[in-house]
JSON list of C-alpha atoms in Angstrom, two decimals:
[
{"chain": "A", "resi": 1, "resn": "UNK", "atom": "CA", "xyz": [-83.35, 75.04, -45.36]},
{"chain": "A", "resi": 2, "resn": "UNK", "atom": "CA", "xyz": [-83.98, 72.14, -47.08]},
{"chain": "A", "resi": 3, "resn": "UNK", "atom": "CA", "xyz": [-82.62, 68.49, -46.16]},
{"chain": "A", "resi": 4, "resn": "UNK", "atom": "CA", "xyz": [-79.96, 67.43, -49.09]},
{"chain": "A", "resi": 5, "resn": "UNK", "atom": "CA", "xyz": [-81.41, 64.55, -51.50]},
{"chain": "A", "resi": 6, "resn": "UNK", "atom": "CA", "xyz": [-80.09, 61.20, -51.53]},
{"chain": "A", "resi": 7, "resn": "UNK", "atom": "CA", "xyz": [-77.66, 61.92, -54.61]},
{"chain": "A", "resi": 8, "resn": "UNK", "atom": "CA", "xyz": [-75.88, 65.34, -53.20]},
{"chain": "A", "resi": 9, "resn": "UNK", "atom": "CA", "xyz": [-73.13, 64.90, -51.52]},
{"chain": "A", "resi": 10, "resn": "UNK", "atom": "CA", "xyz": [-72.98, 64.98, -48.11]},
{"chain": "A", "resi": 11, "resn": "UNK", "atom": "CA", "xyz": [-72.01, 68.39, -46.54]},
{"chain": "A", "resi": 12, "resn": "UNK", "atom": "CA", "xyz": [-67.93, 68.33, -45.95]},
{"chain": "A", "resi": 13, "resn": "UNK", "atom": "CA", "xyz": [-68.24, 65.40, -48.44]},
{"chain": "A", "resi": 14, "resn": "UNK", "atom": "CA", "xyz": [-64.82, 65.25, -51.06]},
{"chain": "A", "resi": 15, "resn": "UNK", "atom": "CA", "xyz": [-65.95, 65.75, -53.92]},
{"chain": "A", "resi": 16, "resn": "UNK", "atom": "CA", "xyz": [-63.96, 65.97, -57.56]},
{"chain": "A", "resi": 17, "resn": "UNK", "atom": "CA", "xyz": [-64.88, 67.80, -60.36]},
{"chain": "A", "resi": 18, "resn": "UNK", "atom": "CA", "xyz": [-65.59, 66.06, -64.30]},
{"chain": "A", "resi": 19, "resn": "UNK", "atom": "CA", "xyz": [-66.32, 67.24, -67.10]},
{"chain": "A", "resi": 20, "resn": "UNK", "atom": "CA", "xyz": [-70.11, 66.83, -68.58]},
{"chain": "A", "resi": 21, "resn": "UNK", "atom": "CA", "xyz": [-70.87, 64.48, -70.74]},
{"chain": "A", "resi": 22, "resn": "UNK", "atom": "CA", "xyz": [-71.02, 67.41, -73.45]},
{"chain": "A", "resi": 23, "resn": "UNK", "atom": "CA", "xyz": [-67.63, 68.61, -72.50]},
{"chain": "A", "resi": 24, "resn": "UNK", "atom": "CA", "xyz": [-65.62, 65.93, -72.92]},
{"chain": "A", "resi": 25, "resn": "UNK", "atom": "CA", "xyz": [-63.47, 66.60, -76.38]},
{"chain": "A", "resi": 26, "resn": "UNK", "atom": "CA", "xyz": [-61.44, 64.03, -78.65]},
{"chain": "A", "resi": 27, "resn": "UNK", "atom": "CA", "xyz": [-58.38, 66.10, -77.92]},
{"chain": "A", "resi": 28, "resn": "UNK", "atom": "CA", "xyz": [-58.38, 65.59, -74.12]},
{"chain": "A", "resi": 29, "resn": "UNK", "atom": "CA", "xyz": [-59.33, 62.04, -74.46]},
{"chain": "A", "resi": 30, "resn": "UNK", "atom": "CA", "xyz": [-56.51, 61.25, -77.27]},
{"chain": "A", "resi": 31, "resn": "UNK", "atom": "CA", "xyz": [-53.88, 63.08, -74.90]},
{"chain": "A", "resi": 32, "resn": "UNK", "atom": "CA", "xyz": [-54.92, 61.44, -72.19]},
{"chain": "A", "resi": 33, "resn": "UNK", "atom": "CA", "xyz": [-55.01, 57.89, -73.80]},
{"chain": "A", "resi": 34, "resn": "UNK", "atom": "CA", "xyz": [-51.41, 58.44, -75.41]},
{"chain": "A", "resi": 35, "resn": "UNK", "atom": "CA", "xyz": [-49.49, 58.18, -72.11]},
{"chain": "A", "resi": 36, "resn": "UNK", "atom": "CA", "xyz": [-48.15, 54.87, -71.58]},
{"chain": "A", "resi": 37, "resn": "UNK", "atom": "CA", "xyz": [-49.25, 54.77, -67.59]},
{"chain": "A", "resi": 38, "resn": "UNK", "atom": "CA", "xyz": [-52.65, 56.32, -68.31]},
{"chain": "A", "resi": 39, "resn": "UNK", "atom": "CA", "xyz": [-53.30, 53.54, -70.68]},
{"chain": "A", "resi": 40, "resn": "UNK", "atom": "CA", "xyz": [-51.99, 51.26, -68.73]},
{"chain": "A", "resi": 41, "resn": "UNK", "atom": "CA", "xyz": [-54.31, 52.48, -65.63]},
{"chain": "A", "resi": 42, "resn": "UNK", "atom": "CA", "xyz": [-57.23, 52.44, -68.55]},
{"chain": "A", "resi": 43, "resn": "UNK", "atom": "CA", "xyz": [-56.52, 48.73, -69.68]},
{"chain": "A", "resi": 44, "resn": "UNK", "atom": "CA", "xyz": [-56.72, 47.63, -65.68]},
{"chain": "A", "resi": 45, "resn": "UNK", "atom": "CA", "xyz": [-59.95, 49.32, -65.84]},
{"chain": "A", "resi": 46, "resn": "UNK", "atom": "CA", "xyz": [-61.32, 47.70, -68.46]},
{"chain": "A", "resi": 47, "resn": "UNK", "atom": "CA", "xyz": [-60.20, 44.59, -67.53]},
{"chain": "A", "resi": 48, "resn": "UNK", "atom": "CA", "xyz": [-61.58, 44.69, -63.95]},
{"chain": "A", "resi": 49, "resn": "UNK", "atom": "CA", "xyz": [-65.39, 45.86, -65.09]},
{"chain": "A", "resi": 50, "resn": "UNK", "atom": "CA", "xyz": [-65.97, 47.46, -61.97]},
{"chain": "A", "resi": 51, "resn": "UNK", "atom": "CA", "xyz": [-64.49, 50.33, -59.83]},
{"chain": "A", "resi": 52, "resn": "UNK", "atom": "CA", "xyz": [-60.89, 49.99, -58.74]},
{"chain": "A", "resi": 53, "resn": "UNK", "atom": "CA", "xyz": [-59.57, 51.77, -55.69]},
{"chain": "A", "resi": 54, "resn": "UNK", "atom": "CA", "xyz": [-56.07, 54.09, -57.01]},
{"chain": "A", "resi": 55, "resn": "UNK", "atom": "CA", "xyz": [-53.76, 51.75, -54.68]},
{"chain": "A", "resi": 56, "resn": "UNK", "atom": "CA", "xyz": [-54.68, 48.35, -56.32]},
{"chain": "A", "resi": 57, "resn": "UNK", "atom": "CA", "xyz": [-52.54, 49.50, -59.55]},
{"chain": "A", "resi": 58, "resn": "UNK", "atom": "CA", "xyz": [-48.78, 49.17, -59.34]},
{"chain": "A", "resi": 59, "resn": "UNK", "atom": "CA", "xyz": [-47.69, 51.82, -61.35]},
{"chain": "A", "resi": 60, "resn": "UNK", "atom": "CA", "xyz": [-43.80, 52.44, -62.25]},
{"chain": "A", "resi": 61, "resn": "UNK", "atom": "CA", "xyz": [-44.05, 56.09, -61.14]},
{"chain": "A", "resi": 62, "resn": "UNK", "atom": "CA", "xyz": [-44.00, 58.12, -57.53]},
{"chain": "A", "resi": 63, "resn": "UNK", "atom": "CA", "xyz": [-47.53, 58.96, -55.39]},
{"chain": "A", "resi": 64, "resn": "UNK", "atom": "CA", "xyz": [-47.55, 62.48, -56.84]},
{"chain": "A", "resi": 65, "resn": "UNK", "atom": "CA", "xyz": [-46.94, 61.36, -60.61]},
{"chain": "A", "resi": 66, "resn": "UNK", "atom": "CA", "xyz": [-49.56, 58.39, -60.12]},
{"chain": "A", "resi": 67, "resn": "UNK", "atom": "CA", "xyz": [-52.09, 61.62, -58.99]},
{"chain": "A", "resi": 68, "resn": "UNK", "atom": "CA", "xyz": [-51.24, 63.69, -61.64]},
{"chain": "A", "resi": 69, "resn": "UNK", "atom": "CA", "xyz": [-52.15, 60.55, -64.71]},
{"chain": "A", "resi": 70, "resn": "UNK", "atom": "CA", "xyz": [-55.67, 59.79, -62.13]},
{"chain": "A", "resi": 71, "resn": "UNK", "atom": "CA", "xyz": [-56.32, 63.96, -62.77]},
{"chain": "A", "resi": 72, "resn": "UNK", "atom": "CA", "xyz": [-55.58, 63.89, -66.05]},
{"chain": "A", "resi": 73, "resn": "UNK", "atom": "CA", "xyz": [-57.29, 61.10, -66.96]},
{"chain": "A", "resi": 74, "resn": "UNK", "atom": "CA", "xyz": [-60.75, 62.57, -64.77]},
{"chain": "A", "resi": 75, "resn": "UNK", "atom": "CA", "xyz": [-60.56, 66.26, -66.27]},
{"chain": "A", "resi": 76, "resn": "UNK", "atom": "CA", "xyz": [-60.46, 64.10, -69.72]},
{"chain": "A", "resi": 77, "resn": "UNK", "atom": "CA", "xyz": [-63.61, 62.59, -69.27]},
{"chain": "A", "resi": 78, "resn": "UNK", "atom": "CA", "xyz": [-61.91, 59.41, -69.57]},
{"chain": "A", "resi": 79, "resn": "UNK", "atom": "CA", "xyz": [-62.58, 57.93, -65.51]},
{"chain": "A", "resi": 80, "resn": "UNK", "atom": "CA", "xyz": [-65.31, 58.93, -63.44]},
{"chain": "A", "resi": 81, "resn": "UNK", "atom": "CA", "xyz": [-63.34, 59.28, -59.44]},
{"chain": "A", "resi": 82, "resn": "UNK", "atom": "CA", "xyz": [-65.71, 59.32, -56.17]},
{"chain": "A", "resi": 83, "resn": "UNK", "atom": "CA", "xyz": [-64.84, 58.89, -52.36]},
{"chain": "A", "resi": 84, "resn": "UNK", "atom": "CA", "xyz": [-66.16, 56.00, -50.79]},
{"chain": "A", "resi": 85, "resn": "UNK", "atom": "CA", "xyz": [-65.07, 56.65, -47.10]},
{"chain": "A", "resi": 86, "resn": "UNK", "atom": "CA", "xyz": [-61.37, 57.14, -47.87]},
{"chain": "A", "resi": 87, "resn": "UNK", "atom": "CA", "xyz": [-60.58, 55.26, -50.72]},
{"chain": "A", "resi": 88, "resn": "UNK", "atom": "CA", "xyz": [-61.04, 57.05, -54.11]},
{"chain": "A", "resi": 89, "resn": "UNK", "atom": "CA", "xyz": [-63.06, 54.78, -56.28]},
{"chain": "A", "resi": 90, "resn": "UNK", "atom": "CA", "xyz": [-62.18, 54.84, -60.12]},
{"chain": "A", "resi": 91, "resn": "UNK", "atom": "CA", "xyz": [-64.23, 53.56, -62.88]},
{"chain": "A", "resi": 92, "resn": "UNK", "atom": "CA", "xyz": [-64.42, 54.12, -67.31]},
{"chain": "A", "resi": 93, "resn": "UNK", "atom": "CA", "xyz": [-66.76, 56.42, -68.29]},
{"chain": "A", "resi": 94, "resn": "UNK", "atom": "CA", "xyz": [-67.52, 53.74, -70.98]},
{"chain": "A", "resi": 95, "resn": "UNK", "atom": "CA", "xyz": [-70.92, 55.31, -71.85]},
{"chain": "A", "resi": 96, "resn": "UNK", "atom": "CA", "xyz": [-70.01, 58.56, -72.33]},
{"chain": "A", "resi": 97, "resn": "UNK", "atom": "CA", "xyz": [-67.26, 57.99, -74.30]},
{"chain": "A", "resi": 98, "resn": "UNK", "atom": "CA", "xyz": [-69.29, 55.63, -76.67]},
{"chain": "A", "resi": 99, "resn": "UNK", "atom": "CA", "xyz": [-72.40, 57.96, -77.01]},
{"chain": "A", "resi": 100, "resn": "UNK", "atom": "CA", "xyz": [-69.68, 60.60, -78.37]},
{"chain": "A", "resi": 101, "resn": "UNK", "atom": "CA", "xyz": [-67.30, 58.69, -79.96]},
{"chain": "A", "resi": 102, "resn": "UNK", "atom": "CA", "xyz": [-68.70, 55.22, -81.14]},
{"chain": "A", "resi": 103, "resn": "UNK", "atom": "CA", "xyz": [-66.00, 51.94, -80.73]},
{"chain": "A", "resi": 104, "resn": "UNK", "atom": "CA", "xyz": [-63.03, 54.79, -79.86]},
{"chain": "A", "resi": 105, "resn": "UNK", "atom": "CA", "xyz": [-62.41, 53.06, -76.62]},
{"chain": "A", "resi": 106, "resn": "UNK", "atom": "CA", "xyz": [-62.46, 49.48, -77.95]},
{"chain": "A", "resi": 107, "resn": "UNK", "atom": "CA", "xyz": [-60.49, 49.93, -80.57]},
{"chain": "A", "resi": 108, "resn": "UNK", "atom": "CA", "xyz": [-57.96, 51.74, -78.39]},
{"chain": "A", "resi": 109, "resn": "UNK", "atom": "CA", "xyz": [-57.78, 48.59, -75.61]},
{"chain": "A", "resi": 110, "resn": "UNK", "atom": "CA", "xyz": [-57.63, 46.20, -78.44]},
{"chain": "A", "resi": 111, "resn": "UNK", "atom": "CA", "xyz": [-54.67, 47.79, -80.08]},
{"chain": "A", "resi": 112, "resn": "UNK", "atom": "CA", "xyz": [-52.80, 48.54, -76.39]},
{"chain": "A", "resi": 113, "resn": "UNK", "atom": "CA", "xyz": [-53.60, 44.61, -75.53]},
{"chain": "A", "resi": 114, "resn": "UNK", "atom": "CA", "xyz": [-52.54, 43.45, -79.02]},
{"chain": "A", "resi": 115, "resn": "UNK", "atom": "CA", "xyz": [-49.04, 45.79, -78.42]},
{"chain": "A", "resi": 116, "resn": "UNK", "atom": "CA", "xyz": [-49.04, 44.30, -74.78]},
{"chain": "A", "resi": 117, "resn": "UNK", "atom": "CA", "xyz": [-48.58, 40.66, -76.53]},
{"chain": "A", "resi": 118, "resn": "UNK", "atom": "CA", "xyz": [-46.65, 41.08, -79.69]},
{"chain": "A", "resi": 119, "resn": "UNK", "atom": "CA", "xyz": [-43.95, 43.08, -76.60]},
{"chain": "A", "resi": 120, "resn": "UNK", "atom": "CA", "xyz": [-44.57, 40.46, -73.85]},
{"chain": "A", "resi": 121, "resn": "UNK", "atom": "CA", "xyz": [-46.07, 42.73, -71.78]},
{"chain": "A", "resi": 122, "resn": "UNK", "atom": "CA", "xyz": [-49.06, 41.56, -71.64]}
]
């Protein structure tokens, strides 16, 4: 048997399954993007420019719900979720959504932060 390499996860490690860089499809993205708490989780993200652990957002919603936008939002191709110990680490797949669909994400954040203003939400 041979040892594991330093980028496998470690045996019994968590781990969470994403889509490939190849998979990832407008639709999913778009649906994922048009939920009001998703983009709201997406505009933290952006905002912080690193990885953000799922309890440091204050969402309007229940545990369960609050998993459910996190999944949808990592089967999208939209976040990229790891395990750091216990705390489920959550970061924008920025690149990969640029290399297949060039300013989408900007343009989306700008128009969510513009609507955030002009509704005093932001």
């Amino acid at each position: 048997m041979t040892p594991a390499s330093a980028t496998e996860p470690a045996v019994g490690a968590r781990t969470l399954a994403h889509p490939a860089r190849e998979d990832i499809r407008i639709e999913a993205v778009l649906h994922a993007l048009s939920d009001p708490v998703r983009l709201c989780v997406v505009r933290e993200l952006a905002a912080a420019e690193e990885e953000l652990t799922c309890s440091r957002f204050d969402l309007p919603v229940t545990k369960s719900t609050t998993t459910h936008h996190f999944r949808v939002l990592r089967e999208s191709g939209v976040v990229q979720q790891i395990y750091r110990g216990t705390a489920k680490m959550n970061g924008l797949r920025r690149e990969d959504l640029e290399a297949l669909f060039p300013g989408l994400l900007d343009r989306v954040l700008d128009a969510a932060n513009r609507q955030a203003d002009r509704l005093g939400e932001g």
